[in-house]
């Protein structure tokens, strides 16, 4: 083990060591992208951390980790990484989380000895692996974006273009297996990278399903065997003794474990979870230069034309200007432009036109060549990693996997970079749902480009009070008028229908503490619409809503069903009647039979 530093703790009362930590400087470690962004960045890795059992819970481990962080900072590294096998005791993972480490990814791992011979017996058929070529750029980009949707597509493009360069072929390679009948539809794909003098790693390992189940499984095994054989031959030629590959357990759409059949010689290793902790403040942002940011912001606010923006870009990055003017499909961002006339648009136009077959093929091939040249030119530009990945290189919305902006598992560096993109000014609403990460949400809310957001919605997630205060801060969302904090509710038994006004099960988004924070915040005076249904709020919430001077500007309120059920039915109905009288038609479900019955039983019609 190449140890970069080793620290020990000695006790004055006990002979010998109380604890030890060993670190090493690595050119790359799994999880380092959490704070440094996608790619291979140098980092420090925690190779060993040991505390004597009799000295545990006395601060020894924390002292060792502080020393490790000091060494990481002294080396000028941004991230300290660590990993824990799932078979190990839970105490290791708990200690890392308690010391500020963030869980990045959990992977299933497999390895194979290269010296064992071919991966599987070859059968004479049309399945043959070939090296990656420039003609495969678009298809390989789609496969990479599918395999690692957390990373920008532009980063995948830059990596693919580097893979095709001559100087990279000594340490990296890619292999394709073409489909028999369909162009640009490979049966298999993989990349292999030399990680150490005796170790090669297989990445983006994919075998694609066939339509007919009768031939699917045996043919898929032959496809994976051919891909493994090609990677193994490449590794053997470079003196490697082992092949290593891994799979993110969260990527379940097409699990790799089915392709790594035992007959291919792979053995499973213990599942491992990778952690990362930021050691130094992040470097200054290398996003769009200030003149372009100002011009882009002015355009997005309607004070400048697209031509002015393109002229500014031509001065700094002509490749980026060419991509904007001809190859961005999402033209709703630039409403003063007609339908795009670039290569991708011509491809689809020729594909659906009534031309002769030969003319269509020739035109399609020419357009594809032009598109590939544009991709390569853009990938060589320093702007390739600074532009909005959602607006580049996408000719079909189905090519990208839709994910929330702050989904659990999204790298912190990606959210930080997103928060500094001026293209966020096009958003007028924010919605947080599904695998929500509160820390990432607060990172996104630091963006200075959320000035046009008028509505924020937290859908079936548990939001923190601190995040709620940031959402209500006029300096963060200056135009916010709508806040949707509805939870979810229903019957506990699907065979029974519960009363609409009193659901059996409620999954709350906020509590009474959150509601009091909203009522006490001066920024709430801007709110005109508020939704708090299905949050199991007590009857005291009515006083909080009606007595707050900051909520007198509300025009509509959605508070039923799913609230005020803690006491008697009569008390719940009285609370609903008070709110209905205050908001009138603006009260959710005001005209329903239940709300009208509450009004008749507790004080008559509304004040509106």
Coordinates of C-alpha atoms in Angstrom, one line a residue:
X1 CA 0.0 0.0 0.0
X2 CA 1.4 3.3 -1.1
X3 CA 0.9 5.4 2.1
X4 CA 1.1 9.1 1.8
X5 CA 0.7 9.8 5.5
X6 CA 0.2 7.9 8.8
X7 CA -0.9 9.3 12.1
X8 CA -1.1 7.6 15.5
X9 CA -2.6 8.4 18.9
X10 CA -0.8 7.3 22.0
X11 CA -2.4 7.3 25.4
X12 CA -0.7 8.5 28.6
X13 CA -2.4 5.9 30.7
X14 CA -2.3 2.9 28.3
X15 CA 0.9 1.5 26.8
X16 CA 0.9 1.2 23.0
X17 CA -1.3 2.8 20.3
X18 CA -4.8 4.0 20.8
X19 CA -5.5 4.6 17.2
X20 CA -4.0 4.8 13.7
X21 CA -5.0 6.4 10.4
X22 CA -3.3 5.8 7.0
X23 CA -3.8 8.0 3.9
X24 CA -2.6 8.0 0.4
X25 CA -2.7 10.4 -2.5
X26 CA -4.5 8.9 -5.4
X27 CA -5.0 10.2 -9.0
X28 CA -8.6 9.0 -8.8
X29 CA -11.0 7.4 -6.3
X30 CA -14.6 6.4 -6.5
X31 CA -16.7 9.1 -5.1
X32 CA -14.3 12.0 -5.5
X33 CA -16.6 13.5 -8.1
X34 CA -19.0 14.4 -5.3
X35 CA -17.2 17.7 -4.7
X36 CA -14.8 18.1 -7.6
X37 CA -17.2 17.3 -10.5
X38 CA -17.2 14.4 -13.0
X39 CA -13.9 13.1 -14.2
X40 CA -10.7 11.8 -12.6
X41 CA -9.4 14.3 -10.1
X42 CA -6.5 13.8 -7.6
X43 CA -7.8 13.2 -4.0
X44 CA -6.8 11.7 -0.7
X45 CA -8.1 8.2 0.2
X46 CA -8.5 6.8 3.7
X47 CA -6.7 3.5 3.5
X48 CA -7.0 2.5 7.2
X49 CA -8.6 3.8 10.3
X50 CA -8.3 1.8 13.5
X51 CA -9.2 2.6 17.1
X52 CA -8.4 0.3 20.1
X53 CA -11.7 -1.1 21.5
X54 CA -11.0 0.2 25.0
X55 CA -10.4 3.7 23.6
X56 CA -13.5 4.0 21.5
X57 CA -16.0 6.9 22.1
X58 CA -13.3 9.0 23.6
X59 CA -12.6 11.2 20.6
X60 CA -9.7 9.2 19.3
X61 CA -11.3 8.6 15.9
X62 CA -12.3 12.2 15.5
X63 CA -8.8 13.3 16.3
X64 CA -7.4 11.0 13.6
X65 CA -9.9 12.2 11.0
X66 CA -9.0 15.9 11.8
X67 CA -5.4 15.0 11.2
X68 CA -6.3 13.3 7.9
X69 CA -8.2 16.4 6.8
X70 CA -5.3 18.7 7.8
X71 CA -3.0 16.5 5.7
X72 CA -5.4 16.6 2.8
X73 CA -5.6 20.4 2.9
X74 CA -1.8 20.7 3.1
X75 CA -1.5 18.6 0.0
X76 CA -3.8 20.9 -1.9
X77 CA -6.5 18.2 -2.4
X78 CA -10.2 19.0 -2.3
X79 CA -11.7 15.7 -1.3
X80 CA -11.0 12.9 1.3
X81 CA -12.5 9.6 0.1
X82 CA -13.2 6.4 2.0
X83 CA -15.1 3.1 1.4
X84 CA -16.7 0.5 3.6
X85 CA -17.7 -3.1 2.7
X86 CA -21.2 -4.0 3.6
X87 CA -20.0 -7.1 5.3
X88 CA -18.1 -4.9 7.8
X89 CA -19.6 -3.7 11.0
X90 CA -22.0 -0.8 10.8
X91 CA -19.9 1.2 13.2
X92 CA -17.4 2.2 10.4
X93 CA -20.2 3.7 8.2
X94 CA -21.8 5.4 11.2
X95 CA -18.5 6.9 12.2
X96 CA -17.8 8.3 8.8
X97 CA -21.3 9.9 8.5
X98 CA -20.9 11.4 12.0
X99 CA -17.7 13.0 10.9
X100 CA -19.2 14.7 7.9
X101 CA -18.7 12.1 5.2
X102 CA -21.4 11.9 2.5
X103 CA -22.5 8.6 1.0
X104 CA -21.8 8.9 -2.7
X105 CA -22.5 5.5 -4.3
X106 CA -22.9 1.8 -3.4
X107 CA -21.6 -0.7 -5.9
X108 CA -21.6 -4.4 -6.6
X109 CA -18.1 -5.4 -7.7
X110 CA -16.7 -8.3 -9.9
X111 CA -13.3 -9.4 -10.8
X112 CA -11.7 -11.9 -13.2
X113 CA -8.2 -13.2 -13.6
X114 CA -6.9 -12.4 -17.1
X115 CA -4.5 -15.4 -17.1
X116 CA -7.4 -17.8 -17.0
X117 CA -7.7 -17.8 -20.8
X118 CA -10.6 -16.8 -23.0
X119 CA -13.8 -15.5 -21.4
X120 CA -16.0 -18.1 -23.0
X121 CA -16.0 -20.5 -26.0
X122 CA -16.4 -18.7 -29.3
X123 CA -19.3 -19.8 -31.5
X124 CA -19.3 -19.0 -35.3
X125 CA -21.9 -16.3 -35.8
X126 CA -22.2 -12.6 -36.7
X127 CA -21.2 -11.4 -33.2
X128 CA -17.8 -9.8 -33.4
X129 CA -16.4 -7.0 -31.3
X130 CA -14.6 -4.2 -33.0
X131 CA -12.8 -1.1 -31.7
X132 CA -14.7 2.2 -31.2
X133 CA -14.5 4.6 -34.1
X134 CA -15.5 8.1 -34.8
X135 CA -18.6 7.0 -36.5
X136 CA -19.9 5.5 -33.2
X137 CA -19.6 8.8 -31.4
X138 CA -23.3 9.6 -31.2
X139 CA -24.4 6.1 -30.2
X140 CA -21.7 5.8 -27.5
X141 CA -22.7 9.2 -26.1
X142 CA -26.2 7.9 -25.7
X143 CA -25.0 4.8 -23.9
X144 CA -22.7 6.7 -21.6
X145 CA -25.5 9.2 -20.7
X146 CA -27.8 6.2 -19.9
X147 CA -25.2 4.5 -17.7
X148 CA -24.2 7.7 -15.8
X149 CA -27.2 10.0 -15.9
X150 CA -25.8 12.1 -13.0
X151 CA -23.0 13.4 -15.2
X152 CA -23.5 16.1 -17.9
X153 CA -23.7 14.8 -21.5
X154 CA -21.1 17.3 -22.5
X155 CA -18.6 15.6 -20.1
X156 CA -19.3 12.2 -21.7
X157 CA -18.7 13.8 -25.1
X158 CA -15.3 15.1 -24.1
X159 CA -14.3 11.7 -22.7
X160 CA -15.4 9.9 -25.9
X161 CA -13.4 12.4 -28.0
X162 CA -10.4 11.9 -25.8
X163 CA -10.8 8.1 -26.2
X164 CA -10.4 8.4 -29.9
X165 CA -7.2 10.4 -29.7
X166 CA -4.0 8.4 -30.4
X167 CA -2.3 9.3 -27.2
X168 CA -5.2 7.8 -25.1
X169 CA -5.3 4.4 -26.8
X170 CA -2.4 3.1 -24.7
X171 CA -4.4 3.4 -21.5
X172 CA -8.1 3.3 -22.7
X173 CA -10.1 1.5 -25.4
X174 CA -13.7 1.0 -26.4
X175 CA -15.4 -1.9 -28.1
X176 CA -18.6 -2.2 -30.1
X177 CA -20.7 -5.2 -31.3
X178 CA -22.9 -4.1 -34.2
X179 CA -26.5 -5.0 -34.6
X180 CA -27.3 -7.4 -37.5
X181 CA -30.1 -5.4 -39.1
X182 CA -30.3 -1.9 -37.6
X183 CA -27.8 0.9 -38.0
X184 CA -26.7 2.7 -34.9
X185 CA -28.2 -0.1 -32.7
X186 CA -25.3 -2.0 -31.2
X187 CA -25.7 -5.3 -29.4
X188 CA -22.9 -4.6 -27.0
X189 CA -20.6 -1.9 -25.8
X190 CA -17.8 -1.5 -23.2
X191 CA -14.8 0.6 -22.4
X192 CA -11.7 -0.6 -20.6
X193 CA -9.2 1.5 -18.8
X194 CA -5.7 0.7 -17.4
X195 CA -6.0 1.6 -13.7
X196 CA -2.7 0.1 -12.4
X197 CA 0.3 -1.8 -13.9
X198 CA -1.6 -5.1 -13.3
X199 CA -5.3 -4.0 -13.2
X200 CA -7.7 -3.0 -15.9
X201 CA -11.3 -1.8 -15.3
X202 CA -14.3 -2.4 -17.6
X203 CA -16.8 0.5 -17.6
X204 CA -20.1 1.2 -19.4
X205 CA -20.5 -2.5 -20.0
X206 CA -23.8 -3.0 -21.8
X207 CA -25.6 -5.7 -23.7
X208 CA -28.9 -4.9 -25.3
X209 CA -32.1 -6.9 -25.1
X210 CA -33.3 -8.8 -28.2
X211 CA -37.0 -8.8 -29.1
X212 CA -37.5 -12.6 -29.2
X213 CA -37.2 -14.3 -25.9
X214 CA -36.5 -17.7 -27.5
X215 CA -33.1 -16.4 -28.6
X216 CA -32.6 -13.6 -26.1
X217 CA -30.7 -15.3 -23.2
X218 CA -28.2 -17.5 -25.1
X219 CA -27.5 -14.7 -27.6
X220 CA -27.0 -12.1 -24.8
X221 CA -24.5 -14.5 -23.2
X222 CA -22.5 -14.7 -26.4
X223 CA -22.6 -10.9 -26.8
X224 CA -21.3 -10.4 -23.2
X225 CA -18.7 -13.1 -23.8
X226 CA -17.4 -11.4 -26.9
X227 CA -17.2 -8.1 -25.2
X228 CA -15.3 -9.6 -22.2
X229 CA -13.0 -11.4 -24.6
X230 CA -12.1 -8.2 -26.4
X231 CA -11.4 -6.3 -23.1
X232 CA -9.4 -9.3 -21.8
X233 CA -7.2 -9.5 -24.9
X234 CA -6.6 -5.7 -24.6
X235 CA -5.7 -6.1 -20.9
X236 CA -3.5 -9.1 -21.5
X237 CA -1.5 -7.3 -24.2
X238 CA -0.6 -4.7 -21.5
X239 CA 0.4 -7.1 -18.9
X240 CA -2.7 -7.0 -16.7
X241 CA -3.4 -9.8 -14.4
X242 CA -7.0 -8.9 -13.4
X243 CA -10.1 -7.3 -14.9
X244 CA -12.3 -5.4 -12.5
X245 CA -15.8 -4.0 -13.0
X246 CA -18.6 -2.6 -10.8
X247 CA -22.2 -1.6 -11.0
X248 CA -24.1 1.1 -9.2
X249 CA -26.9 -0.7 -7.3
X250 CA -29.2 2.3 -8.0
X251 CA -29.1 1.7 -11.7
X252 CA -31.6 -1.0 -12.0
X253 CA -33.0 -0.6 -15.5
X254 CA -30.5 -3.0 -16.9
X255 CA -28.5 -4.8 -14.3
X256 CA -25.0 -5.8 -15.2
X257 CA -24.9 -8.8 -13.0
X258 CA -27.0 -10.8 -15.5
X259 CA -24.4 -10.1 -18.2
X260 CA -21.5 -11.2 -16.0
X261 CA -22.5 -14.9 -16.0
X262 CA -20.3 -17.3 -14.1
X263 CA -19.2 -19.0 -17.3
X264 CA -17.4 -15.7 -18.2
X265 CA -15.0 -16.2 -15.3
X266 CA -16.1 -13.3 -13.1
X267 CA -16.4 -13.6 -9.4
X268 CA -18.5 -11.4 -7.1
X269 CA -16.7 -9.3 -4.5
X270 CA -18.3 -7.8 -1.4
X271 CA -20.6 -4.9 -2.0
X272 CA -18.9 -1.6 -1.1
X273 CA -20.2 1.8 -0.2
X274 CA -18.0 4.8 -1.1
X275 CA -17.9 8.1 0.9
X276 CA -16.5 11.5 0.4
X277 CA -15.9 14.6 2.5
X278 CA -14.9 18.0 1.3
X279 CA -11.5 19.0 2.7
X280 CA -11.0 22.5 1.3
X281 CA -13.4 25.2 0.0
X282 CA -14.3 24.7 -3.7
X283 CA -12.2 26.6 -6.2
X284 CA -13.6 29.7 -8.0
X285 CA -16.2 28.8 -10.5
X286 CA -14.9 28.3 -14.1
X287 CA -18.3 28.8 -15.6
X288 CA -19.2 31.3 -18.3
X289 CA -17.1 34.5 -18.2
X290 CA -18.7 37.6 -16.7
X291 CA -19.4 39.4 -20.0
X292 CA -21.2 36.4 -21.4
X293 CA -23.1 36.0 -18.1
X294 CA -24.3 39.6 -18.2
X295 CA -25.3 39.4 -21.8
X296 CA -27.0 36.0 -21.3
X297 CA -29.0 37.4 -18.3
X298 CA -30.0 40.4 -20.3
X299 CA -31.3 38.2 -23.1
X300 CA -33.2 35.9 -20.8
X301 CA -35.0 38.9 -19.3
X302 CA -36.0 40.1 -22.8
X303 CA -33.7 43.1 -23.0
X304 CA -31.4 41.8 -25.8
X305 CA -31.8 39.6 -28.9
X306 CA -30.3 36.2 -29.6
X307 CA -28.0 37.8 -32.2
X308 CA -26.3 39.9 -29.5
X309 CA -25.7 36.8 -27.4
X310 CA -24.3 34.9 -30.4
X311 CA -22.0 37.8 -31.3
X312 CA -20.6 37.9 -27.7
X313 CA -20.0 34.1 -27.9
X314 CA -18.3 34.3 -31.2
X315 CA -15.7 36.5 -29.6
X316 CA -15.0 34.1 -26.8
X317 CA -15.9 30.7 -28.2
X318 CA -16.9 30.4 -31.9
X319 CA -17.6 26.7 -31.6
X320 CA -20.2 27.4 -28.9
X321 CA -21.8 30.1 -31.0
X322 CA -22.1 27.6 -33.9
X323 CA -23.8 25.0 -31.7
X324 CA -26.3 27.6 -30.4
X325 CA -27.3 28.9 -33.8
X326 CA -27.7 25.5 -35.6
X327 CA -27.9 22.6 -33.2
X328 CA -30.0 23.4 -30.2
X329 CA -33.4 21.7 -30.4
X330 CA -35.1 23.4 -27.5
X331 CA -35.8 26.6 -29.2
X332 CA -38.5 27.7 -26.7
X333 CA -35.5 29.1 -24.8
X334 CA -34.9 31.5 -27.7
X335 CA -38.4 32.5 -28.9
X336 CA -37.2 34.9 -31.5
X337 CA -35.8 32.1 -33.7
X338 CA -37.7 30.0 -36.2
X339 CA -37.5 26.2 -36.5
X340 CA -33.8 25.1 -36.3
X341 CA -32.2 24.5 -39.7
X342 CA -29.1 22.7 -38.4
X343 CA -27.9 19.2 -39.1
X344 CA -30.3 17.4 -36.7
X345 CA -33.3 19.1 -38.1
X346 CA -32.3 18.3 -41.7
X347 CA -31.8 14.6 -40.6
X348 CA -35.4 14.4 -39.5
X349 CA -36.7 16.3 -42.4
X350 CA -35.0 14.1 -44.9
X351 CA -36.0 11.0 -43.0
X352 CA -39.7 11.8 -43.4
X353 CA -39.6 13.4 -46.9
X354 CA -40.7 11.7 -50.1
X355 CA -37.2 11.5 -51.7
X356 CA -35.8 8.6 -53.6
X357 CA -34.2 6.0 -51.4
X358 CA -30.7 6.7 -52.6
X359 CA -31.1 10.5 -52.1
X360 CA -32.4 10.0 -48.6
X361 CA -29.5 7.8 -47.7
X362 CA -26.9 10.1 -49.2
X363 CA -28.5 13.2 -47.5
X364 CA -28.7 11.4 -44.2
X365 CA -25.1 10.3 -44.3
X366 CA -23.9 13.8 -45.1
X367 CA -26.0 15.3 -42.3
X368 CA -24.6 12.8 -39.8
X369 CA -21.0 13.5 -40.9
X370 CA -21.6 17.2 -40.4
X371 CA -23.1 16.6 -37.0
X372 CA -20.2 14.4 -35.9
X373 CA -17.7 17.1 -37.0
X374 CA -19.6 19.7 -35.0
X375 CA -19.5 17.4 -31.9
X376 CA -15.8 16.9 -32.2
X377 CA -15.1 20.6 -32.7
X378 CA -17.2 21.5 -29.7
X379 CA -15.6 18.8 -27.5
X380 CA -12.2 20.3 -28.2
X381 CA -13.4 23.7 -27.0
X382 CA -12.9 24.7 -23.4
X383 CA -16.6 25.7 -23.4
X384 CA -17.6 22.1 -23.7
X385 CA -17.8 21.6 -19.9
X386 CA -19.3 25.0 -19.2
X387 CA -22.5 25.0 -21.3
X388 CA -25.9 23.8 -20.3
X389 CA -25.9 20.0 -20.9
X390 CA -29.6 19.9 -21.3
X391 CA -29.5 22.0 -24.5
X392 CA -26.7 20.3 -26.3
X393 CA -26.5 17.2 -28.5
X394 CA -30.1 16.2 -27.8
X395 CA -32.3 15.4 -30.8
X396 CA -34.8 13.2 -28.9
X397 CA -36.1 13.9 -25.4
X398 CA -36.2 10.2 -24.8
X399 CA -32.4 10.0 -24.9
X400 CA -32.1 11.7 -21.5
X401 CA -33.4 10.2 -18.2
X402 CA -35.5 12.7 -16.5
X403 CA -34.3 13.3 -12.9
X404 CA -35.0 15.9 -10.3
X405 CA -32.4 18.6 -10.0
X406 CA -31.6 17.7 -6.4
X407 CA -32.3 13.9 -6.4
X408 CA -30.5 11.8 -3.8
X409 CA -27.2 10.7 -5.2
X410 CA -26.6 13.8 -7.4
X411 CA -23.0 15.0 -7.0
X412 CA -22.8 18.1 -4.9
X413 CA -20.4 19.6 -7.5
X414 CA -23.0 19.2 -10.2
X415 CA -25.6 21.1 -8.2
X416 CA -23.1 23.8 -7.4
X417 CA -22.3 24.1 -11.1
X418 CA -26.0 24.2 -12.0
X419 CA -26.6 26.9 -9.5
X420 CA -24.1 29.1 -11.3
X421 CA -25.6 28.7 -14.8
X422 CA -27.5 31.7 -16.0
X423 CA -29.9 29.5 -17.9
X424 CA -31.8 28.9 -14.7
X425 CA -33.4 32.3 -15.3
X426 CA -35.8 30.6 -17.7
X427 CA -37.5 28.7 -14.8
X428 CA -40.6 30.2 -13.3
X429 CA -41.4 27.3 -11.0
X430 CA -39.4 24.8 -8.9
X431 CA -40.6 21.4 -8.0
X432 CA -38.8 19.1 -5.5
X433 CA -40.0 15.4 -5.5
X434 CA -38.7 11.8 -5.4
X435 CA -35.6 11.0 -3.5
X436 CA -35.3 14.6 -2.4
X437 CA -32.0 15.7 -0.8
X438 CA -32.4 18.7 1.6
X439 CA -28.7 19.6 1.5
X440 CA -28.6 19.7 -2.3
X441 CA -31.8 21.8 -2.3
X442 CA -30.1 24.4 -0.2
X443 CA -27.1 24.4 -2.6
X444 CA -29.4 25.1 -5.5
X445 CA -31.2 27.9 -3.7
X446 CA -27.9 29.7 -3.5
X447 CA -28.1 30.4 -7.2
X448 CA -28.4 34.1 -8.1
X449 CA -30.4 33.2 -11.3
X450 CA -33.7 32.1 -9.7
X451 CA -35.1 35.6 -10.0
X452 CA -38.2 34.6 -12.2
X453 CA -39.4 31.8 -10.0
X454 CA -43.0 32.5 -8.8
X455 CA -44.0 29.0 -7.5
X456 CA -42.3 26.4 -5.4
X457 CA -43.7 22.9 -4.8
X458 CA -42.5 20.2 -2.4
X459 CA -44.2 17.0 -3.6
X460 CA -44.3 14.1 -1.1
X461 CA -40.9 15.0 0.5
X462 CA -40.0 16.0 4.0
X463 CA -38.6 19.6 3.9
X464 CA -36.5 21.1 6.7
X465 CA -37.4 24.4 8.4
X466 CA -34.1 25.9 7.3
X467 CA -34.8 25.2 3.6
X468 CA -38.3 26.6 4.0
X469 CA -36.9 29.8 5.4
X470 CA -34.5 30.1 2.4
X471 CA -37.4 29.6 0.0
X472 CA -39.3 32.4 1.7
X473 CA -36.3 34.7 1.7
X474 CA -36.9 37.6 -0.8
X475 CA -33.2 37.6 -1.6
X476 CA -33.4 34.0 -2.8
X477 CA -36.8 33.9 -4.6
X478 CA -37.8 37.6 -5.0
X479 CA -41.0 36.9 -7.0
X480 CA -42.4 33.9 -5.1
X481 CA -46.2 34.0 -4.7
X482 CA -47.2 30.3 -4.6
X483 CA -46.0 27.7 -2.1
X484 CA -47.3 24.2 -2.4
X485 CA -46.6 22.0 0.7
X486 CA -49.3 19.4 0.4
X487 CA -48.6 16.0 1.7
X488 CA -50.3 12.7 0.7
X489 CA -53.1 10.7 2.3
X490 CA -55.6 7.9 1.8
X491 CA -57.1 4.7 3.2
X492 CA -55.0 2.3 5.2
X493 CA -56.8 -0.6 3.6
X494 CA -57.3 -0.7 -0.2
X495 CA -60.5 -2.8 0.2
X496 CA -62.2 0.0 2.2
X497 CA -63.0 3.6 1.2
X498 CA -62.3 6.1 4.0
X499 CA -64.2 9.4 4.4
X500 CA -62.7 12.0 2.1
X501 CA -62.4 14.6 4.9
X502 CA -60.6 12.2 7.2
X503 CA -58.0 9.9 5.5
X504 CA -56.6 7.0 7.5
X505 CA -53.0 7.5 6.5
X506 CA -51.2 10.8 6.0
X507 CA -47.6 11.3 4.7
X508 CA -46.8 14.9 5.9
X509 CA -44.5 17.4 4.2
X510 CA -44.5 19.9 7.1
X511 CA -45.4 20.0 10.7
X512 CA -46.8 22.7 13.0
X513 CA -43.3 23.9 13.5
X514 CA -42.9 24.6 9.8
X515 CA -46.3 26.4 9.7
X516 CA -45.2 28.7 12.6
X517 CA -42.0 29.4 10.7
X518 CA -44.0 30.4 7.7
X519 CA -46.3 32.7 9.8
X520 CA -43.3 34.3 11.5
X521 CA -41.3 35.0 8.3
X522 CA -41.7 38.5 6.8
X523 CA -41.1 37.1 3.4
X524 CA -44.4 35.2 3.6
X525 CA -46.2 38.6 3.0
X526 CA -45.6 38.0 -0.7
X527 CA -47.5 34.7 -0.7
X528 CA -50.9 34.7 -2.5
X529 CA -51.5 30.9 -2.7
X530 CA -50.6 28.4 0.0
X531 CA -51.2 24.6 0.1
X532 CA -50.9 22.6 3.3
X533 CA -53.3 19.8 2.9
X534 CA -52.5 16.2 4.1
X535 CA -50.1 17.3 6.8
X536 CA -51.9 16.1 9.9
X537 CA -51.8 19.6 11.4
X538 CA -53.6 20.1 14.7
X539 CA -56.5 22.5 15.2
X540 CA -54.0 25.1 16.6
X541 CA -52.8 25.6 13.1
X542 CA -56.0 27.6 12.3
X543 CA -54.9 30.2 14.9
X544 CA -51.5 30.3 13.4
X545 CA -52.9 30.9 9.9
X546 CA -55.5 33.5 10.9
X547 CA -53.5 35.5 13.5
X548 CA -50.3 36.0 11.5
X549 CA -49.9 39.5 10.1
X550 CA -47.6 38.1 7.4
X551 CA -50.3 35.9 5.9
X552 CA -53.0 38.5 5.4
X553 CA -52.2 38.8 1.7
X554 CA -53.2 35.2 1.1
X555 CA -56.0 34.9 -1.5
X556 CA -56.3 31.1 -1.6
X557 CA -55.6 28.4 0.9
X558 CA -55.7 24.6 0.5
X559 CA -55.9 23.0 4.0
X560 CA -58.3 20.1 3.7
X561 CA -58.4 17.2 3.7
X562 CA -55.8 15.6 6.0
X563 CA -55.7 18.1 8.8
X564 CA -57.3 19.0 12.2
X565 CA -58.2 15.3 13.0
X566 CA -56.4 15.2 16.3
X567 CA -59.4 16.2 18.4
X568 CA -63.1 15.6 18.0
X569 CA -65.0 15.7 14.7
X570 CA -66.9 18.8 15.9
X571 CA -63.6 20.6 16.6
X572 CA -62.3 19.7 13.2
X573 CA -65.5 21.0 11.5
X574 CA -65.3 24.2 13.4
X575 CA -61.7 24.8 12.3
X576 CA -62.6 24.2 8.7
X577 CA -65.6 26.6 9.0
X578 CA -63.3 29.4 10.4
X579 CA -60.9 29.0 7.4
X580 CA -63.7 28.8 4.9
X581 CA -65.3 32.0 6.2
X582 CA -61.9 33.8 6.0
X583 CA -61.0 32.8 2.4
X584 CA -64.4 32.2 0.8
X585 CA -64.1 30.8 -2.7
X586 CA -60.3 30.9 -2.3
X587 CA -60.5 28.0 0.2
X588 CA -59.8 24.7 -1.3
X589 CA -62.9 22.5 -1.9
X590 CA -65.1 25.5 -0.7
X591 CA -68.1 24.3 -2.7
X592 CA -67.9 20.7 -1.6
X593 CA -70.7 19.3 0.5
X594 CA -68.4 18.8 3.4
X595 CA -67.2 22.4 3.6
X596 CA -70.6 23.8 3.1
X597 CA -71.9 21.6 5.9
X598 CA -69.2 22.9 8.2
X599 CA -70.3 26.4 7.4
X600 CA -73.9 25.7 8.1
X601 CA -73.1 24.0 11.4
X602 CA -70.6 26.6 12.7
X603 CA -71.6 30.2 11.8
X604 CA -73.2 30.5 8.4
X605 CA -71.8 31.8 5.1
X606 CA -68.3 33.2 4.4
X607 CA -67.2 36.8 4.5
X608 CA -66.4 36.9 0.8

